[in-house]
Tab-separated table of C-alpha atoms in Angstrom:
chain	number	residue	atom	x	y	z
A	1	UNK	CA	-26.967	1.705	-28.494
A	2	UNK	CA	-25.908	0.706	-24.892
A	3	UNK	CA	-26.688	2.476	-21.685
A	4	UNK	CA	-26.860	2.195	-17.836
A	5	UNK	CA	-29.395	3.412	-15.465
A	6	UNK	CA	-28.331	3.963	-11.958
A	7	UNK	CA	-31.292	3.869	-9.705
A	8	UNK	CA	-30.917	6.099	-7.071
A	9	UNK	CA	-28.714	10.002	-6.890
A	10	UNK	CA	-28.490	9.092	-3.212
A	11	UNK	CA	-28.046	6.043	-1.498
A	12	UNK	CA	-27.263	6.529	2.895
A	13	UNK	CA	-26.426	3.369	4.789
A	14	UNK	CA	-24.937	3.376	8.337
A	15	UNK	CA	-22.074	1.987	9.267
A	16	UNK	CA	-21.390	-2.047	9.288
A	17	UNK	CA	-24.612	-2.227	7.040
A	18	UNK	CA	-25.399	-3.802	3.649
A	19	UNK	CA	-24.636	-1.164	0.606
A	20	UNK	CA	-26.651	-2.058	-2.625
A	21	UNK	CA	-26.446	0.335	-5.513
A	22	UNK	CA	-28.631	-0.876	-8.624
A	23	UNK	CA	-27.326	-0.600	-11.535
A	24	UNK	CA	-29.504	-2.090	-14.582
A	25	UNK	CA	-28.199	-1.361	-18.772
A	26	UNK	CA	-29.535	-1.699	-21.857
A	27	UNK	CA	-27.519	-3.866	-24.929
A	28	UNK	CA	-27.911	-5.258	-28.000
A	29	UNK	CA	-25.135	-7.321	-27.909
A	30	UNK	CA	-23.150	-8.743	-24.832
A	31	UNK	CA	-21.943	-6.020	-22.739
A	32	UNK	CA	-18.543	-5.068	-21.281
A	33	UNK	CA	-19.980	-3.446	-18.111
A	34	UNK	CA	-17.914	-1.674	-15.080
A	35	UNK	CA	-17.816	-0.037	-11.843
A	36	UNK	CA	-15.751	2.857	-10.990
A	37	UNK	CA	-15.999	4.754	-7.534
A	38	UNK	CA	-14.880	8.580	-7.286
A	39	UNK	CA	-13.886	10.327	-4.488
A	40	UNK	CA	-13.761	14.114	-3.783
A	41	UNK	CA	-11.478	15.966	-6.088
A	42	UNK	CA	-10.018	13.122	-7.529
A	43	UNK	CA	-10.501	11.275	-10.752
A	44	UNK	CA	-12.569	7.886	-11.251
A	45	UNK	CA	-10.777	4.593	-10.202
A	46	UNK	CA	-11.687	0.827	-11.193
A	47	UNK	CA	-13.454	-1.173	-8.779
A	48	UNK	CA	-14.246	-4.582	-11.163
A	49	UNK	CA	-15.241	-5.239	-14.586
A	50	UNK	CA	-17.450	-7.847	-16.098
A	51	UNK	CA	-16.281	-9.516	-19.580
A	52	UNK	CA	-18.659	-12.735	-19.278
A	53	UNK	CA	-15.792	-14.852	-17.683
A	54	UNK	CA	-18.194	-15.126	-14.827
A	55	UNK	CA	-21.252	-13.802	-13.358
A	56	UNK	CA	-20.622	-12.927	-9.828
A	57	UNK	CA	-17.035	-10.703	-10.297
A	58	UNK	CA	-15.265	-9.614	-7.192
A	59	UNK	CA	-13.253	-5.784	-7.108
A	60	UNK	CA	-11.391	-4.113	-4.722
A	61	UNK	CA	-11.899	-2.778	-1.645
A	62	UNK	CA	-14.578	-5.521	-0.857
A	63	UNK	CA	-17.125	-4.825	-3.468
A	64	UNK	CA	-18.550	-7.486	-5.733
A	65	UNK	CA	-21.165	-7.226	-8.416
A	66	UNK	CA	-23.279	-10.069	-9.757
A	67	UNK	CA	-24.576	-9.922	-14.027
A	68	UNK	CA	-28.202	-11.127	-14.162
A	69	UNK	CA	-28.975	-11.307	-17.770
A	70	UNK	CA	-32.314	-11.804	-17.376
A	71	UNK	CA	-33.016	-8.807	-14.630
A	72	UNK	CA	-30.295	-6.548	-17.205
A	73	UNK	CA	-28.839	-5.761	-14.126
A	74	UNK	CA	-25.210	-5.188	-12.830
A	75	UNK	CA	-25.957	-4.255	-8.799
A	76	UNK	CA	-22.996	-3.490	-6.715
A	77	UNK	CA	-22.665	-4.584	-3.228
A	78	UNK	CA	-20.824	-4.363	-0.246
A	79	UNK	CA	-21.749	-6.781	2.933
A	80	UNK	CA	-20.497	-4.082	5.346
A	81	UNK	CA	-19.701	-0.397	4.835
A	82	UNK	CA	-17.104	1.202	5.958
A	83	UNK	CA	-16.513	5.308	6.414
A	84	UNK	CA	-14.154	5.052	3.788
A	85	UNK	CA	-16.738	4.347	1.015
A	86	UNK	CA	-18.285	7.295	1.040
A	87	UNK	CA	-18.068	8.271	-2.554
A	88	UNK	CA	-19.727	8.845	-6.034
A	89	UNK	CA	-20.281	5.432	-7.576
A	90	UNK	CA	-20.452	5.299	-11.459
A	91	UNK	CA	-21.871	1.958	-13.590
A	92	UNK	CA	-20.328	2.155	-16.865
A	93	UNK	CA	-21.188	-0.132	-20.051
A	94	UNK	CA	-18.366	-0.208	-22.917
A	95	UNK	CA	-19.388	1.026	-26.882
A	96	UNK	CA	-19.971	-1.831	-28.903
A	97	UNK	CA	-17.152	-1.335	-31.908
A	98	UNK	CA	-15.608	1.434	-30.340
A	99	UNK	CA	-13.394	2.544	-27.337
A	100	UNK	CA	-15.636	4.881	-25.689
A	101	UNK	CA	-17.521	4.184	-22.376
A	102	UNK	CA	-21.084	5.271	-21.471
A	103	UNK	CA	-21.585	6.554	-17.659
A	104	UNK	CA	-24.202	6.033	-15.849
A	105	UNK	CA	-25.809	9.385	-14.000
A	106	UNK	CA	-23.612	7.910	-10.513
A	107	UNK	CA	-24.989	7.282	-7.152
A	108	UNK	CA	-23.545	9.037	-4.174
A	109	UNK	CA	-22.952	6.742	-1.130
A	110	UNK	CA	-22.997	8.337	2.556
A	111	UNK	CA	-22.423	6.359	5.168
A	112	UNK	CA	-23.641	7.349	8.887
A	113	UNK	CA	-21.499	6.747	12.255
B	1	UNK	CA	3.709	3.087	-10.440
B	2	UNK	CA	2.514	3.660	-14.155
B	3	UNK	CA	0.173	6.747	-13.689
B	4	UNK	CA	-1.547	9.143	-15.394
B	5	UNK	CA	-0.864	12.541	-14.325
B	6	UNK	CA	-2.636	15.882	-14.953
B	7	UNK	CA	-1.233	19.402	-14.284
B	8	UNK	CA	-1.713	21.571	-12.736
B	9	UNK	CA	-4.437	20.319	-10.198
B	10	UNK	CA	-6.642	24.115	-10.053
B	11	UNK	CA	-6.407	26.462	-13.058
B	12	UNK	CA	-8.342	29.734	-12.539
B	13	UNK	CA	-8.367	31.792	-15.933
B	14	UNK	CA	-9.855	35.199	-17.224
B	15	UNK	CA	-13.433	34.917	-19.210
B	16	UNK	CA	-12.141	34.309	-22.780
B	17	UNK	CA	-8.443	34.177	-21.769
B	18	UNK	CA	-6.882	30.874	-23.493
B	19	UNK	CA	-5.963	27.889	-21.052
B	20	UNK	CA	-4.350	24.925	-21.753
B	21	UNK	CA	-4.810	21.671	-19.611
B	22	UNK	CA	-2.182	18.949	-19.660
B	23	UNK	CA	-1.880	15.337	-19.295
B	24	UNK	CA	0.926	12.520	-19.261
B	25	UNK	CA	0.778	8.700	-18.989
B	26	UNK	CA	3.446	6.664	-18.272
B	27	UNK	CA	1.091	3.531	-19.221
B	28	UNK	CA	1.932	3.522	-23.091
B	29	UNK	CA	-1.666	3.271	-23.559
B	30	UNK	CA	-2.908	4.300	-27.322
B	31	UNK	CA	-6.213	5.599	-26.533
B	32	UNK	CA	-6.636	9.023	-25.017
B	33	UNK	CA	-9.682	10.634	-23.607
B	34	UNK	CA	-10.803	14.077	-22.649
B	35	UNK	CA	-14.297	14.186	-20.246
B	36	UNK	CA	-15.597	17.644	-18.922
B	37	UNK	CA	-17.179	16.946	-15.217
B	38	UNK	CA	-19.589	19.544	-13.545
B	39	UNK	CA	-20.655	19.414	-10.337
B	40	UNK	CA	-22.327	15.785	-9.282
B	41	UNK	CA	-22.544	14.506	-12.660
B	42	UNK	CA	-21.361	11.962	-14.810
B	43	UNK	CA	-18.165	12.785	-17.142
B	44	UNK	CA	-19.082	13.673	-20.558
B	45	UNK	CA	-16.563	12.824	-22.775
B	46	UNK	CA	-15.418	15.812	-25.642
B	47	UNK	CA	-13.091	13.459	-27.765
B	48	UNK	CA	-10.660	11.012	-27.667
B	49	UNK	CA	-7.076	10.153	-29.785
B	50	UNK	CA	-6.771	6.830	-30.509
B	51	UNK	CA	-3.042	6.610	-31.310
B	52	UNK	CA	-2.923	9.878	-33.404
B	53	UNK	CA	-6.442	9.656	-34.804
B	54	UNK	CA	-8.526	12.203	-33.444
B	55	UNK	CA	-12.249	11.606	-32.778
B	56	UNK	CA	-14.421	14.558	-31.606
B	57	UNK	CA	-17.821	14.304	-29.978
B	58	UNK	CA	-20.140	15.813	-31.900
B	59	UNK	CA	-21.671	18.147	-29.171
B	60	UNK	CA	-18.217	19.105	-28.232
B	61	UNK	CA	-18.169	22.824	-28.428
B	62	UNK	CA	-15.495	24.556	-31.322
B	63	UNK	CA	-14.063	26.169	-28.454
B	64	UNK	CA	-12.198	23.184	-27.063
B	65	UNK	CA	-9.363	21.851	-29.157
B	66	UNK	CA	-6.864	18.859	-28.372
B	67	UNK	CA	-3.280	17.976	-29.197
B	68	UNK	CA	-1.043	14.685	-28.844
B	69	UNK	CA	2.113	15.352	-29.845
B	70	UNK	CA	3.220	11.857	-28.448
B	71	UNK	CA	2.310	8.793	-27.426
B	72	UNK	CA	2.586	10.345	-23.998
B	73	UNK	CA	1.358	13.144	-23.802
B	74	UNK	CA	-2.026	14.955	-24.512
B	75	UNK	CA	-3.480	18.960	-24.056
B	76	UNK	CA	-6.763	20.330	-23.888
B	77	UNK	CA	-7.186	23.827	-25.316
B	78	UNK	CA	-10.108	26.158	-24.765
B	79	UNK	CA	-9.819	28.729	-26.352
B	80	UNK	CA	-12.011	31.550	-25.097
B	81	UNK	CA	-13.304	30.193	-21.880
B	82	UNK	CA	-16.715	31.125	-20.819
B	83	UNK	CA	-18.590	30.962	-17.668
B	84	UNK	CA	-20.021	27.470	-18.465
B	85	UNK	CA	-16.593	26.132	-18.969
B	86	UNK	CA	-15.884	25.639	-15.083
B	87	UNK	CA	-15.552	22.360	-14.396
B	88	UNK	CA	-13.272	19.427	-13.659
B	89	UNK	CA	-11.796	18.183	-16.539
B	90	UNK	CA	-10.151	14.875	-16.621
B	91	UNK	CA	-8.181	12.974	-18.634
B	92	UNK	CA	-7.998	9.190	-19.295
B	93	UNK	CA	-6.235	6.320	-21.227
B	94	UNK	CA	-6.801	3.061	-22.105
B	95	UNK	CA	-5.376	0.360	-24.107
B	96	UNK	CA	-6.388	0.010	-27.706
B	97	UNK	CA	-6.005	-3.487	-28.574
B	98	UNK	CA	-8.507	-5.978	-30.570
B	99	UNK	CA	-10.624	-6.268	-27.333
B	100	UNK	CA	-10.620	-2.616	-26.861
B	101	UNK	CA	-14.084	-2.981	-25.663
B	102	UNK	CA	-13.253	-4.274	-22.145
B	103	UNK	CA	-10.563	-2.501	-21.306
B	104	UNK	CA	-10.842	0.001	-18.637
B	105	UNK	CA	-9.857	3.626	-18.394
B	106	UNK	CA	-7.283	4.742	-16.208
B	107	UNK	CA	-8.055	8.339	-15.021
B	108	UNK	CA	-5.995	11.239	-14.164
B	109	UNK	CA	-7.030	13.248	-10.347
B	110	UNK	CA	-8.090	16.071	-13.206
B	111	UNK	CA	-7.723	19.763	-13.442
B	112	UNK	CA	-10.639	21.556	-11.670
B	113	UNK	CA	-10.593	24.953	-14.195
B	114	UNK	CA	-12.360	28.019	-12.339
B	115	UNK	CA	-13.514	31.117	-14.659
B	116	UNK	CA	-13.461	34.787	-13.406
């Protein structure tokens, strides 16, 4: 059965930094693996997908995630943070034979002034 | 812009007072999905349609029920709400094709249902 471990409830970056927020799954077959971000009161929205056209895949709002078969891992990154991001970020593999999605336990980004 | 749209936004209802929760898509997607979200959690999904077919989670209380009349359209029943039952419900779609699997879900802003 497939699943995603988000590592880390809380992430806090300031301003103009880095944001990293690990994402690693578990798969018996190739996984269909995503990213959505919430923000308050509002449902989740898309940032990328990876479907094994490539291994770096680039979203919206400047985010990109690399695949790293061997590391199971799915990591989403930002170079520089912006206010705006601050949000619940969810890493989300697809069910293999199915149309159902498994959530990971989302990380909340904060981002300081 | 194709959308999917939940109504209304904030539903307060009586303990054990039936609610229904609505939800449209102008998408034509085929798949349908119900999540329950509580407070800084993940969504946990309580069933989905694909076209008509209904599939129910099996931890999915009897208490919640779901209709699609349409291709369009989709409700979420509970029918004696308890105190456990606030949360934000939302409501997705996605398209059912051969590669369902890496399709994405398009999500509603959800209903956030309060219990007095």
């Amino acid at each position: 059965a497939q699943s995603v471990t988000q590592l880390g409830s809380h992430v806090s970056v300031s301003e103009g930094a880095l944001v990293l927020l690990r994402c690693n799954y578990s798969s018996s077959v190739p996984p269909y693996l995503f990213w959505y971000v919430q923000y308050p009161n509002q449902g989740l929205q898309l940032l990328l997908k990876y479907t094994s056209a490539a291994t770096l895949v680039k979203g919206i709002n400047g985010f990109e995630a690399e695949f790293k078969k061997s590391e199971t891992s799915f990591h989403l990154t930002k170079p520089s943070a912006h206010m705006s991001d601050a949000a619940e970020y969810f890493c989300a593999v697809s069910e293999t034979g199915g149309f159902k999605t498994i959530f990971g336990a989302g990380t909340r980004l904060f981002v300081k002034a | 812009d194709a959308m999917v749209i939940q109504n209304p936004r904030y539903q307060v209802t009586q303990f054990g007072k039936p609610v229904t929760l609505s939800c449209s898509q102008t998408l034509n997607h085929n798949v349908m999905y119900w999540y329950q979200q509580k407070s800084s959690q993940a969504p946990k999904l309580l069933f989905h349609y694909y076209d008509k077919d209904f599939n129910n989670e099996a931890d999915t209380p009897d208490n919640f029920q779901s209709r699609r009349p349409n291709t369009s359209f989709c409700f979420l029943d509970i029918r004696s709400p308890g105190l456990g039952d606030a949360a934000m419900y939302l409501c997705a779609t996605s398209r059912g094709s051969g590669q369902g699997r890496n399709q994405p879900q398009h999500f509603g802003d959800g209903t956030r249902l309060s219990i007095l």
